[in-house]
Amino acid sequence: MPCKLKFFFLIFLVGCVTIASARVESLFSLNKLRQDSTLIPHLEKRGKAIQLMVDNKPYLVLGGELHNSSSSSLEYMKPMWPKLAKAHLNTVLAPVSWELTEPQKGKFDFHLVDGMIQQARKNNLHLILLWFGSWKNGQSHYAPIWVKKNEQQFPLVKIKNGKHLEILSPLNEQTAQADAAAFAQLMKHIKHVDGEKHTVIMMQVENEVGILADSRDRSNIADKTFAEDVPVQLVRYLQDNKNNLRKNIYQLWKNNGFKASGNWTTIFGEGTAADELFMAWKYAHFINEVAKAGKKEYPLPMYVNAWIVQPQDKGPGDYPGGGPQAHVHDIWKAAAPDIDMLSPDIYLPNFAEICNEYKENDKGFFTPESRSGEDGAGNAFYAIGACNSIDYSPFGVDGNINEFEKGPISKAYEVLSQLAPLILKAQCEGTIAAVSLDKNNPRQKIHLGNYILDVERRHSWDTIGVADKGYALIIATGPDEYFVAGNDFQITFFPDSGSKTAGFDYVEEGFFEQGKWLAGRRLNGDEISTSIRLADMAAKGKTGTVARVAKGPAILKVKLYRF
Ligand code: DGJ
């Protein structure tokens, strides 16, 4: 070969090797990226909080759940997405049903999932998908017809009067396998279409499960299994966690002599309570199989939601018995290690009380369904500020979308999204608190940072538009500095040590733009004063001034000094 040609050939060869090695390298790092499980949305214990990580950053879900049938039509949903985004939601909770996903056994159709992912992405929204598989509100209406029609293979529960209900029995392994296989296909598909973009950030497995109209399944197989020994796995859990069990479970076990073996009535006694624990074990075991099969394909965080006990309920069966209500969490935790959170749907007015009942130290707090309106706005602030909640999510957000877009949740989310970086940091550091105030509970004292905060309904110079409830979320950002946000509240600050009185250096109203605080009005005079009985005030360690939000939700920055 002539010398010149040799030279060009050499250059060509070097070029090829360089390109090839760069490709191998980028393929390698792409693969590494794909396999790096920290990039898949996941839950992480961070300081004092368990938070949802999306693309390796903590993420506060300002969510809303669609009505049950909305996501079965992409056309119906099309105009909703931009409106939901305009209402300051960052995440939509949307059902995916088994019947439409696997209309024929083994034949899958994911066009609804694909369409939702595309529409959500277009509007910068994330999705939490709700797997309506074997159960939805205890019943089995969302199972495919080839399941519903085949009672032989997929038996239904039988109740006391000998009747079968349209509820798939959780005792049947074949049903669990069929449900798990479909869910696994769904997760595999989500990984395929979304494993890099992470529009889908979490999964709900089934919906408000449990048996209605009786305390347990009375089919032959259920009677037989109920008479068998309580699984060793559960007994071991009871023994290992004896001092931390929920009171009712501890009491039942204690009343029956803390036995280490025996059937359900030997260990927990005769009655509906033992029935309920048995059903809880069976539902939890079944759903864990489903979640496990799904996670094997794509391990997104997974939770199970609870239809919680209502005040009028007399026992399991009035509410879906065996579902993950707080009083049976121990059973669920023992039987379902692949479920990340047991999440209450809270429509009752005593929202704060229920949050505290369901909050677990070792699991994240998430509530998929709750109220809209003014109540909902207060709930959102409370859950996120007082319970380190990962989210807030009112139900049926697409129902009255034009009003919702301008309503209290939208306004609350606008404020919460500005505060999100501060909130997420404060949740980890334990420098956040919240209060919910109403007629029965008009005042609350909290200790946060270097001050005791006395939070009460606002004193009003102007009584127009006084809400039924007040709520405040408070973040300590420095030794004498706080951000407070909410509606219809006022706060008096007291130093938590020493004999000095707290006065305001300043109180600013304002907002965050791209993480930067932009001050608006400097509040003083009437906007912060409550009383000029200065001698009385001084005797109580007060100045007669407060940090107050009268017409919110709004954010204040408060700087204190002592005299
Ligand atoms: C709770 C269920 O989980 C939802 O799917 C929906 O049916 C609501 N109840 C209706 O209020």
PDB file of N, CA and C in Angstrom, residues 4-91:
ATOM      1  N   LYS A   4       0.925   7.226   1.498  1.00  0.00           N
ATOM      2  CA  LYS A   4      -0.167   8.172   1.766  1.00  0.00           C
ATOM      3  C   LYS A   4      -1.446   7.426   2.171  1.00  0.00           C
ATOM      4  N   LEU A   5      -1.689   6.332   1.404  1.00  0.00           N
ATOM      5  CA  LEU A   5      -2.880   5.522   1.662  1.00  0.00           C
ATOM      6  C   LEU A   5      -2.843   4.895   3.054  1.00  0.00           C
ATOM      7  N   LYS A   6      -1.607   4.412   3.392  1.00  0.00           N
ATOM      8  CA  LYS A   6      -1.408   3.795   4.715  1.00  0.00           C
ATOM      9  C   LYS A   6      -1.768   4.790   5.822  1.00  0.00           C
ATOM     10  N   PHE A   7      -1.316   6.059   5.561  1.00  0.00           N
ATOM     11  CA  PHE A   7      -1.554   7.102   6.564  1.00  0.00           C
ATOM     12  C   PHE A   7      -3.070   7.321   6.775  1.00  0.00           C
ATOM     13  N   PHE A   8      -3.806   7.439   5.640  1.00  0.00           N
ATOM     14  CA  PHE A   8      -5.258   7.654   5.748  1.00  0.00           C
ATOM     15  C   PHE A   8      -5.953   6.464   6.399  1.00  0.00           C
ATOM     16  N   PHE A   9      -5.445   5.259   6.051  1.00  0.00           N
ATOM     17  CA  PHE A   9      -6.041   4.051   6.629  1.00  0.00           C
ATOM     18  C   PHE A   9      -5.880   4.040   8.158  1.00  0.00           C
ATOM     19  N   LEU A  10      -4.668   4.491   8.583  1.00  0.00           N
ATOM     20  CA  LEU A  10      -4.385   4.539  10.021  1.00  0.00           C
ATOM     21  C   LEU A  10      -5.321   5.528  10.736  1.00  0.00           C
ATOM     22  N   ILE A  11      -5.441   6.715  10.083  1.00  0.00           N
ATOM     23  CA  ILE A  11      -6.335   7.739  10.666  1.00  0.00           C
ATOM     24  C   ILE A  11      -7.754   7.166  10.773  1.00  0.00           C
ATOM     25  N   PHE A  12      -8.203   6.497   9.698  1.00  0.00           N
ATOM     26  CA  PHE A  12      -9.546   5.917   9.659  1.00  0.00           C
ATOM     27  C   PHE A  12      -9.748   4.903  10.802  1.00  0.00           C
ATOM     28  N   LEU A  13      -8.683   4.079  10.988  1.00  0.00           N
ATOM     29  CA  LEU A  13      -8.740   3.046  12.022  1.00  0.00           C
ATOM     30  C   LEU A  13      -8.860   3.666  13.422  1.00  0.00           C
ATOM     31  N   VAL A  14      -8.006   4.706  13.649  1.00  0.00           N
ATOM     32  CA  VAL A  14      -8.038   5.385  14.965  1.00  0.00           C
ATOM     33  C   VAL A  14      -9.427   5.987  15.207  1.00  0.00           C
ATOM     34  N   GLY A  15      -9.964   6.606  14.133  1.00  0.00           N
ATOM     35  CA  GLY A  15     -11.296   7.215  14.241  1.00  0.00           C
ATOM     36  C   GLY A  15     -12.342   6.185  14.639  1.00  0.00           C
ATOM     37  N   CYS A  16     -12.288   5.015  13.938  1.00  0.00           N
ATOM     38  CA  CYS A  16     -13.275   3.962  14.223  1.00  0.00           C
ATOM     39  C   CYS A  16     -13.198   3.515  15.678  1.00  0.00           C
ATOM     40  N   VAL A  17     -11.933   3.297  16.124  1.00  0.00           N
ATOM     41  CA  VAL A  17     -11.749   2.812  17.509  1.00  0.00           C
ATOM     42  C   VAL A  17     -12.298   3.845  18.494  1.00  0.00           C
ATOM     43  N   THR A  18     -12.013   5.139  18.230  1.00  0.00           N
ATOM     44  CA  THR A  18     -12.486   6.186  19.161  1.00  0.00           C
ATOM     45  C   THR A  18     -14.011   6.203  19.227  1.00  0.00           C
ATOM     46  N   ILE A  19     -14.652   6.181  18.044  1.00  0.00           N
ATOM     47  CA  ILE A  19     -16.127   6.228  18.015  1.00  0.00           C
ATOM     48  C   ILE A  19     -16.701   5.014  18.728  1.00  0.00           C
ATOM     49  N   ALA A  20     -16.114   3.837  18.408  1.00  0.00           N
ATOM     50  CA  ALA A  20     -16.635   2.604  19.007  1.00  0.00           C
ATOM     51  C   ALA A  20     -16.505   2.651  20.520  1.00  0.00           C
ATOM     52  N   SER A  21     -15.324   3.122  21.008  1.00  0.00           N
ATOM     53  CA  SER A  21     -15.159   3.093  22.470  1.00  0.00           C
ATOM     54  C   SER A  21     -16.082   4.114  23.130  1.00  0.00           C
ATOM     55  N   ALA A  22     -16.298   5.274  22.450  1.00  0.00           N
ATOM     56  CA  ALA A  22     -17.215   6.269  23.024  1.00  0.00           C
ATOM     57  C   ALA A  22     -18.619   5.684  23.108  1.00  0.00           C
ATOM     58  N   ARG A  23     -19.002   4.929  22.075  1.00  0.00           N
ATOM     59  CA  ARG A  23     -20.339   4.325  22.051  1.00  0.00           C
ATOM     60  C   ARG A  23     -20.486   3.306  23.164  1.00  0.00           C
ATOM     61  N   VAL A  24     -19.439   2.461  23.293  1.00  0.00           N
ATOM     62  CA  VAL A  24     -19.483   1.438  24.338  1.00  0.00           C
ATOM     63  C   VAL A  24     -19.625   2.121  25.696  1.00  0.00           C
ATOM     64  N   GLU A  25     -18.808   3.216  25.849  1.00  0.00           N
ATOM     65  CA  GLU A  25     -18.838   3.921  27.132  1.00  0.00           C
ATOM     66  C   GLU A  25     -20.228   4.499  27.403  1.00  0.00           C
ATOM     67  N   SER A  26     -20.803   5.137  26.337  1.00  0.00           N
ATOM     68  CA  SER A  26     -22.101   5.762  26.604  1.00  0.00           C
ATOM     69  C   SER A  26     -23.188   4.706  26.801  1.00  0.00           C
ATOM     70  N   LEU A  27     -23.061   3.603  26.076  1.00  0.00           N
ATOM     71  CA  LEU A  27     -24.022   2.512  26.297  1.00  0.00           C
ATOM     72  C   LEU A  27     -23.920   1.985  27.708  1.00  0.00           C
ATOM     73  N   PHE A  28     -22.638   1.884  28.146  1.00  0.00           N
ATOM     74  CA  PHE A  28     -22.380   1.360  29.474  1.00  0.00           C
ATOM     75  C   PHE A  28     -22.993   2.287  30.537  1.00  0.00           C
ATOM     76  N   SER A  29     -22.744   3.621  30.343  1.00  0.00           N
ATOM     77  CA  SER A  29     -23.269   4.509  31.380  1.00  0.00           C
ATOM     78  C   SER A  29     -24.795   4.606  31.303  1.00  0.00           C
ATOM     79  N   LEU A  30     -25.350   4.473  30.089  1.00  0.00           N
ATOM     80  CA  LEU A  30     -26.805   4.468  29.956  1.00  0.00           C
ATOM     81  C   LEU A  30     -27.397   3.271  30.688  1.00  0.00           C
ATOM     82  N   ASN A  31     -26.738   2.148  30.478  1.00  0.00           N
ATOM     83  CA  ASN A  31     -27.187   0.933  31.139  1.00  0.00           C
ATOM     84  C   ASN A  31     -27.104   1.066  32.645  1.00  0.00           C
ATOM     85  N   LYS A  32     -25.966   1.677  33.068  1.00  0.00           N
ATOM     86  CA  LYS A  32     -25.747   1.871  34.500  1.00  0.00           C
ATOM     87  C   LYS A  32     -26.858   2.764  35.059  1.00  0.00           C
ATOM     88  N   LEU A  33     -27.150   3.821  34.255  1.00  0.00           N
ATOM     89  CA  LEU A  33     -28.194   4.754  34.652  1.00  0.00           C
ATOM     90  C   LEU A  33     -29.533   4.026  34.790  1.00  0.00           C
ATOM     91  N   ARG A  34     -29.779   3.148  33.790  1.00  0.00           N
ATOM     92  CA  ARG A  34     -31.051   2.418  33.804  1.00  0.00           C
ATOM     93  C   ARG A  34     -31.154   1.517  35.012  1.00  0.00           C
ATOM     94  N   GLN A  35     -30.000   0.951  35.370  1.00  0.00           N
ATOM     95  CA  GLN A  35     -30.048  -0.024  36.453  1.00  0.00           C
ATOM     96  C   GLN A  35     -29.955   0.619  37.825  1.00  0.00           C
ATOM     97  N   ASP A  36     -29.544   1.908  37.845  1.00  0.00           N
ATOM     98  CA  ASP A  36     -29.346   2.555  39.125  1.00  0.00           C
ATOM     99  C   ASP A  36     -30.708   2.720  39.809  1.00  0.00           C
ATOM    100  N   SER A  37     -30.921   1.883  40.837  1.00  0.00           N
ATOM    101  CA  SER A  37     -32.260   1.866  41.421  1.00  0.00           C
ATOM    102  C   SER A  37     -32.584   3.164  42.150  1.00  0.00           C
ATOM    103  N   THR A  38     -31.557   3.963  42.476  1.00  0.00           N
ATOM    104  CA  THR A  38     -31.889   5.215  43.171  1.00  0.00           C
ATOM    105  C   THR A  38     -32.589   6.182  42.225  1.00  0.00           C
ATOM    106  N   LEU A  39     -32.506   5.918  40.914  1.00  0.00           N
ATOM    107  CA  LEU A  39     -33.189   6.804  39.984  1.00  0.00           C
ATOM    108  C   LEU A  39     -34.654   6.431  39.790  1.00  0.00           C
ATOM    109  N   ILE A  40     -35.014   5.221  40.171  1.00  0.00           N
ATOM    110  CA  ILE A  40     -36.430   4.853  40.113  1.00  0.00           C
ATOM    111  C   ILE A  40     -37.102   5.552  41.300  1.00  0.00           C
ATOM    112  N   PRO A  41     -38.284   6.141  41.102  1.00  0.00           N
ATOM    113  CA  PRO A  41     -38.956   6.757  42.255  1.00  0.00           C
ATOM    114  C   PRO A  41     -38.999   5.763  43.428  1.00  0.00           C
ATOM    115  N   HIS A  42     -38.661   6.246  44.591  1.00  0.00           N
ATOM    116  CA  HIS A  42     -38.620   5.352  45.758  1.00  0.00           C
ATOM    117  C   HIS A  42     -38.852   6.144  47.028  1.00  0.00           C
ATOM    118  N   LEU A  43     -39.119   5.412  48.105  1.00  0.00           N
ATOM    119  CA  LEU A  43     -39.271   6.052  49.408  1.00  0.00           C
ATOM    120  C   LEU A  43     -37.943   6.003  50.121  1.00  0.00           C
ATOM    121  N   GLU A  44     -37.630   7.056  50.842  1.00  0.00           N
ATOM    122  CA  GLU A  44     -36.330   7.085  51.515  1.00  0.00           C
ATOM    123  C   GLU A  44     -36.476   7.725  52.886  1.00  0.00           C
ATOM    124  N   LYS A  45     -35.838   7.108  53.875  1.00  0.00           N
ATOM    125  CA  LYS A  45     -35.812   7.712  55.213  1.00  0.00           C
ATOM    126  C   LYS A  45     -34.769   8.816  55.174  1.00  0.00           C
ATOM    127  N   ARG A  46     -35.217  10.033  55.399  1.00  0.00           N
ATOM    128  CA  ARG A  46     -34.289  11.172  55.355  1.00  0.00           C
ATOM    129  C   ARG A  46     -34.475  11.960  56.643  1.00  0.00           C
ATOM    130  N   GLY A  47     -33.530  11.803  57.561  1.00  0.00           N
ATOM    131  CA  GLY A  47     -33.653  12.453  58.863  1.00  0.00           C
ATOM    132  C   GLY A  47     -34.918  11.981  59.546  1.00  0.00           C
ATOM    133  N   LYS A  48     -35.804  12.944  59.885  1.00  0.00           N
ATOM    134  CA  LYS A  48     -37.005  12.579  60.643  1.00  0.00           C
ATOM    135  C   LYS A  48     -38.181  12.188  59.760  1.00  0.00           C
ATOM    136  N   ALA A  49     -37.980  12.170  58.462  1.00  0.00           N
ATOM    137  CA  ALA A  49     -39.133  11.906  57.579  1.00  0.00           C
ATOM    138  C   ALA A  49     -38.849  10.766  56.618  1.00  0.00           C
ATOM    139  N   ILE A  50     -39.943  10.137  56.156  1.00  0.00           N
ATOM    140  CA  ILE A  50     -39.814   9.209  55.024  1.00  0.00           C
ATOM    141  C   ILE A  50     -40.412   9.957  53.835  1.00  0.00           C
ATOM    142  N   GLN A  51     -39.586  10.165  52.814  1.00  0.00           N
ATOM    143  CA  GLN A  51     -40.050  10.997  51.700  1.00  0.00           C
ATOM    144  C   GLN A  51     -40.024  10.227  50.383  1.00  0.00           C
ATOM    145  N   LEU A  52     -40.820  10.712  49.454  1.00  0.00           N
ATOM    146  CA  LEU A  52     -40.841  10.120  48.123  1.00  0.00           C
ATOM    147  C   LEU A  52     -39.767  10.811  47.283  1.00  0.00           C
ATOM    148  N   MET A  53     -38.863  10.004  46.727  1.00  0.00           N
ATOM    149  CA  MET A  53     -37.786  10.567  45.907  1.00  0.00           C
ATOM    150  C   MET A  53     -38.138  10.355  44.438  1.00  0.00           C
ATOM    151  N   VAL A  54     -38.132  11.415  43.684  1.00  0.00           N
ATOM    152  CA  VAL A  54     -38.364  11.328  42.241  1.00  0.00           C
ATOM    153  C   VAL A  54     -37.143  11.937  41.552  1.00  0.00           C
ATOM    154  N   ASP A  55     -36.523  11.155  40.705  1.00  0.00           N
ATOM    155  CA  ASP A  55     -35.261  11.558  40.077  1.00  0.00           C
ATOM    156  C   ASP A  55     -34.261  12.001  41.132  1.00  0.00           C
ATOM    157  N   ASN A  56     -34.270  11.237  42.196  1.00  0.00           N
ATOM    158  CA  ASN A  56     -33.341  11.419  43.309  1.00  0.00           C
ATOM    159  C   ASN A  56     -33.497  12.722  44.078  1.00  0.00           C
ATOM    160  N   LYS A  57     -34.634  13.366  43.917  1.00  0.00           N
ATOM    161  CA  LYS A  57     -34.911  14.576  44.717  1.00  0.00           C
ATOM    162  C   LYS A  57     -36.221  14.353  45.475  1.00  0.00           C
ATOM    163  N   PRO A  58     -36.294  14.864  46.733  1.00  0.00           N
ATOM    164  CA  PRO A  58     -37.559  14.696  47.456  1.00  0.00           C
ATOM    165  C   PRO A  58     -38.691  15.420  46.728  1.00  0.00           C
ATOM    166  N   TYR A  59     -39.862  14.813  46.795  1.00  0.00           N
ATOM    167  CA  TYR A  59     -40.996  15.303  46.001  1.00  0.00           C
ATOM    168  C   TYR A  59     -42.235  15.363  46.875  1.00  0.00           C
ATOM    169  N   LEU A  60     -42.872  16.511  46.895  1.00  0.00           N
ATOM    170  CA  LEU A  60     -44.111  16.678  47.661  1.00  0.00           C
ATOM    171  C   LEU A  60     -45.284  16.525  46.692  1.00  0.00           C
ATOM    172  N   VAL A  61     -46.116  15.520  46.937  1.00  0.00           N
ATOM    173  CA  VAL A  61     -47.235  15.258  46.024  1.00  0.00           C
ATOM    174  C   VAL A  61     -48.386  16.223  46.336  1.00  0.00           C
ATOM    175  N   LEU A  62     -48.643  17.157  45.446  1.00  0.00           N
ATOM    176  CA  LEU A  62     -49.834  18.003  45.562  1.00  0.00           C
ATOM    177  C   LEU A  62     -50.809  17.385  44.569  1.00  0.00           C
ATOM    178  N   GLY A  63     -51.566  16.435  45.075  1.00  0.00           N
ATOM    179  CA  GLY A  63     -52.282  15.537  44.179  1.00  0.00           C
ATOM    180  C   GLY A  63     -53.779  15.737  44.170  1.00  0.00           C
ATOM    181  N   GLY A  64     -54.412  14.892  43.385  1.00  0.00           N
ATOM    182  CA  GLY A  64     -55.860  14.855  43.330  1.00  0.00           C
ATOM    183  C   GLY A  64     -56.247  13.573  42.633  1.00  0.00           C
ATOM    184  N   GLU A  65     -57.287  12.899  43.168  1.00  0.00           N
ATOM    185  CA  GLU A  65     -57.700  11.629  42.545  1.00  0.00           C
ATOM    186  C   GLU A  65     -58.883  11.863  41.618  1.00  0.00           C
ATOM    187  N   LEU A  66     -58.846  11.192  40.469  1.00  0.00           N
ATOM    188  CA  LEU A  66     -59.938  11.284  39.504  1.00  0.00           C
ATOM    189  C   LEU A  66     -61.125  10.468  39.983  1.00  0.00           C
ATOM    190  N   HIS A  67     -62.301  10.804  39.472  1.00  0.00           N
ATOM    191  CA  HIS A  67     -63.461   9.937  39.698  1.00  0.00           C
ATOM    192  C   HIS A  67     -63.170   8.563  39.100  1.00  0.00           C
ATOM    193  N   ASN A  68     -63.875   7.556  39.599  1.00  0.00           N
ATOM    194  CA  ASN A  68     -63.574   6.165  39.274  1.00  0.00           C
ATOM    195  C   ASN A  68     -63.531   5.844  37.778  1.00  0.00           C
ATOM    196  N   SER A  69     -64.419   6.463  36.990  1.00  0.00           N
ATOM    197  CA  SER A  69     -64.548   6.040  35.593  1.00  0.00           C
ATOM    198  C   SER A  69     -63.833   6.961  34.609  1.00  0.00           C
ATOM    199  N   SER A  70     -63.298   8.072  35.103  1.00  0.00           N
ATOM    200  CA  SER A  70     -62.753   9.103  34.202  1.00  0.00           C
ATOM    201  C   SER A  70     -61.620   8.589  33.317  1.00  0.00           C
ATOM    202  N   SER A  71     -60.705   7.824  33.921  1.00  0.00           N
ATOM    203  CA  SER A  71     -59.508   7.443  33.158  1.00  0.00           C
ATOM    204  C   SER A  71     -59.777   6.275  32.210  1.00  0.00           C
ATOM    205  N   SER A  72     -61.045   5.844  32.092  1.00  0.00           N
ATOM    206  CA  SER A  72     -61.346   4.785  31.125  1.00  0.00           C
ATOM    207  C   SER A  72     -61.543   5.379  29.730  1.00  0.00           C
ATOM    208  N   SER A  73     -61.497   6.714  29.630  1.00  0.00           N
ATOM    209  CA  SER A  73     -61.610   7.347  28.310  1.00  0.00           C
ATOM    210  C   SER A  73     -60.588   8.471  28.177  1.00  0.00           C
ATOM    211  N   LEU A  74     -59.690   8.318  27.206  1.00  0.00           N
ATOM    212  CA  LEU A  74     -58.678   9.366  26.979  1.00  0.00           C
ATOM    213  C   LEU A  74     -59.345  10.644  26.483  1.00  0.00           C
ATOM    214  N   GLU A  75     -60.413  10.476  25.697  1.00  0.00           N
ATOM    215  CA  GLU A  75     -61.133  11.635  25.161  1.00  0.00           C
ATOM    216  C   GLU A  75     -61.730  12.460  26.299  1.00  0.00           C
ATOM    217  N   TYR A  76     -62.379  11.721  27.225  1.00  0.00           N
ATOM    218  CA  TYR A  76     -62.992  12.407  28.373  1.00  0.00           C
ATOM    219  C   TYR A  76     -61.935  13.169  29.163  1.00  0.00           C
ATOM    220  N   MET A  77     -60.764  12.553  29.300  1.00  0.00           N
ATOM    221  CA  MET A  77     -59.714  13.141  30.136  1.00  0.00           C
ATOM    222  C   MET A  77     -58.981  14.305  29.451  1.00  0.00           C
ATOM    223  N   LYS A  78     -59.004  14.312  28.132  1.00  0.00           N
ATOM    224  CA  LYS A  78     -58.166  15.268  27.380  1.00  0.00           C
ATOM    225  C   LYS A  78     -58.259  16.722  27.889  1.00  0.00           C
ATOM    226  N   PRO A  79     -59.480  17.266  28.032  1.00  0.00           N
ATOM    227  CA  PRO A  79     -59.517  18.677  28.484  1.00  0.00           C
ATOM    228  C   PRO A  79     -59.189  18.853  29.967  1.00  0.00           C
ATOM    229  N   MET A  80     -59.154  17.732  30.705  1.00  0.00           N
ATOM    230  CA  MET A  80     -58.955  17.835  32.161  1.00  0.00           C
ATOM    231  C   MET A  80     -57.518  18.157  32.528  1.00  0.00           C
ATOM    232  N   TRP A  81     -56.569  17.541  31.803  1.00  0.00           N
ATOM    233  CA  TRP A  81     -55.164  17.655  32.232  1.00  0.00           C
ATOM    234  C   TRP A  81     -54.694  19.094  32.390  1.00  0.00           C
ATOM    235  N   PRO A  82     -54.885  19.959  31.344  1.00  0.00           N
ATOM    236  CA  PRO A  82     -54.387  21.333  31.518  1.00  0.00           C
ATOM    237  C   PRO A  82     -55.061  22.049  32.686  1.00  0.00           C
ATOM    238  N   LYS A  83     -56.330  21.710  32.930  1.00  0.00           N
ATOM    239  CA  LYS A  83     -57.046  22.384  34.027  1.00  0.00           C
ATOM    240  C   LYS A  83     -56.519  21.920  35.382  1.00  0.00           C
ATOM    241  N   LEU A  84     -56.201  20.633  35.453  1.00  0.00           N
ATOM    242  CA  LEU A  84     -55.647  20.115  36.713  1.00  0.00           C
ATOM    243  C   LEU A  84     -54.282  20.751  36.976  1.00  0.00           C
ATOM    244  N   ALA A  85     -53.509  20.913  35.908  1.00  0.00           N
ATOM    245  CA  ALA A  85     -52.198  21.558  36.073  1.00  0.00           C
ATOM    246  C   ALA A  85     -52.387  23.013  36.483  1.00  0.00           C
ATOM    247  N   LYS A  86     -53.388  23.666  35.893  1.00  0.00           N
ATOM    248  CA  LYS A  86     -53.654  25.077  36.213  1.00  0.00           C
ATOM    249  C   LYS A  86     -54.112  25.223  37.673  1.00  0.00           C
ATOM    250  N   ALA A  87     -54.718  24.173  38.191  1.00  0.00           N
ATOM    251  CA  ALA A  87     -55.163  24.198  39.597  1.00  0.00           C
ATOM    252  C   ALA A  87     -54.003  23.883  40.552  1.00  0.00           C
ATOM    253  N   HIS A  88     -52.791  23.929  40.029  1.00  0.00           N
ATOM    254  CA  HIS A  88     -51.562  23.748  40.832  1.00  0.00           C
ATOM    255  C   HIS A  88     -51.346  22.333  41.335  1.00  0.00           C
ATOM    256  N   LEU A  89     -52.047  21.341  40.749  1.00  0.00           N
ATOM    257  CA  LEU A  89     -51.697  19.953  41.066  1.00  0.00           C
ATOM    258  C   LEU A  89     -50.373  19.639  40.388  1.00  0.00           C
ATOM    259  N   ASN A  90     -49.565  18.813  41.031  1.00  0.00           N
ATOM    260  CA  ASN A  90     -48.390  18.317  40.312  1.00  0.00           C
ATOM    261  C   ASN A  90     -48.516  16.816  40.021  1.00  0.00           C
ATOM    262  N   THR A  91     -49.553  16.178  40.593  1.00  0.00           N
ATOM    263  CA  THR A  91     -49.718  14.727  40.439  1.00  0.00           C
ATOM    264  C   THR A  91     -51.190  14.364  40.367  1.00  0.00           C
TER     265      THR A  91
END
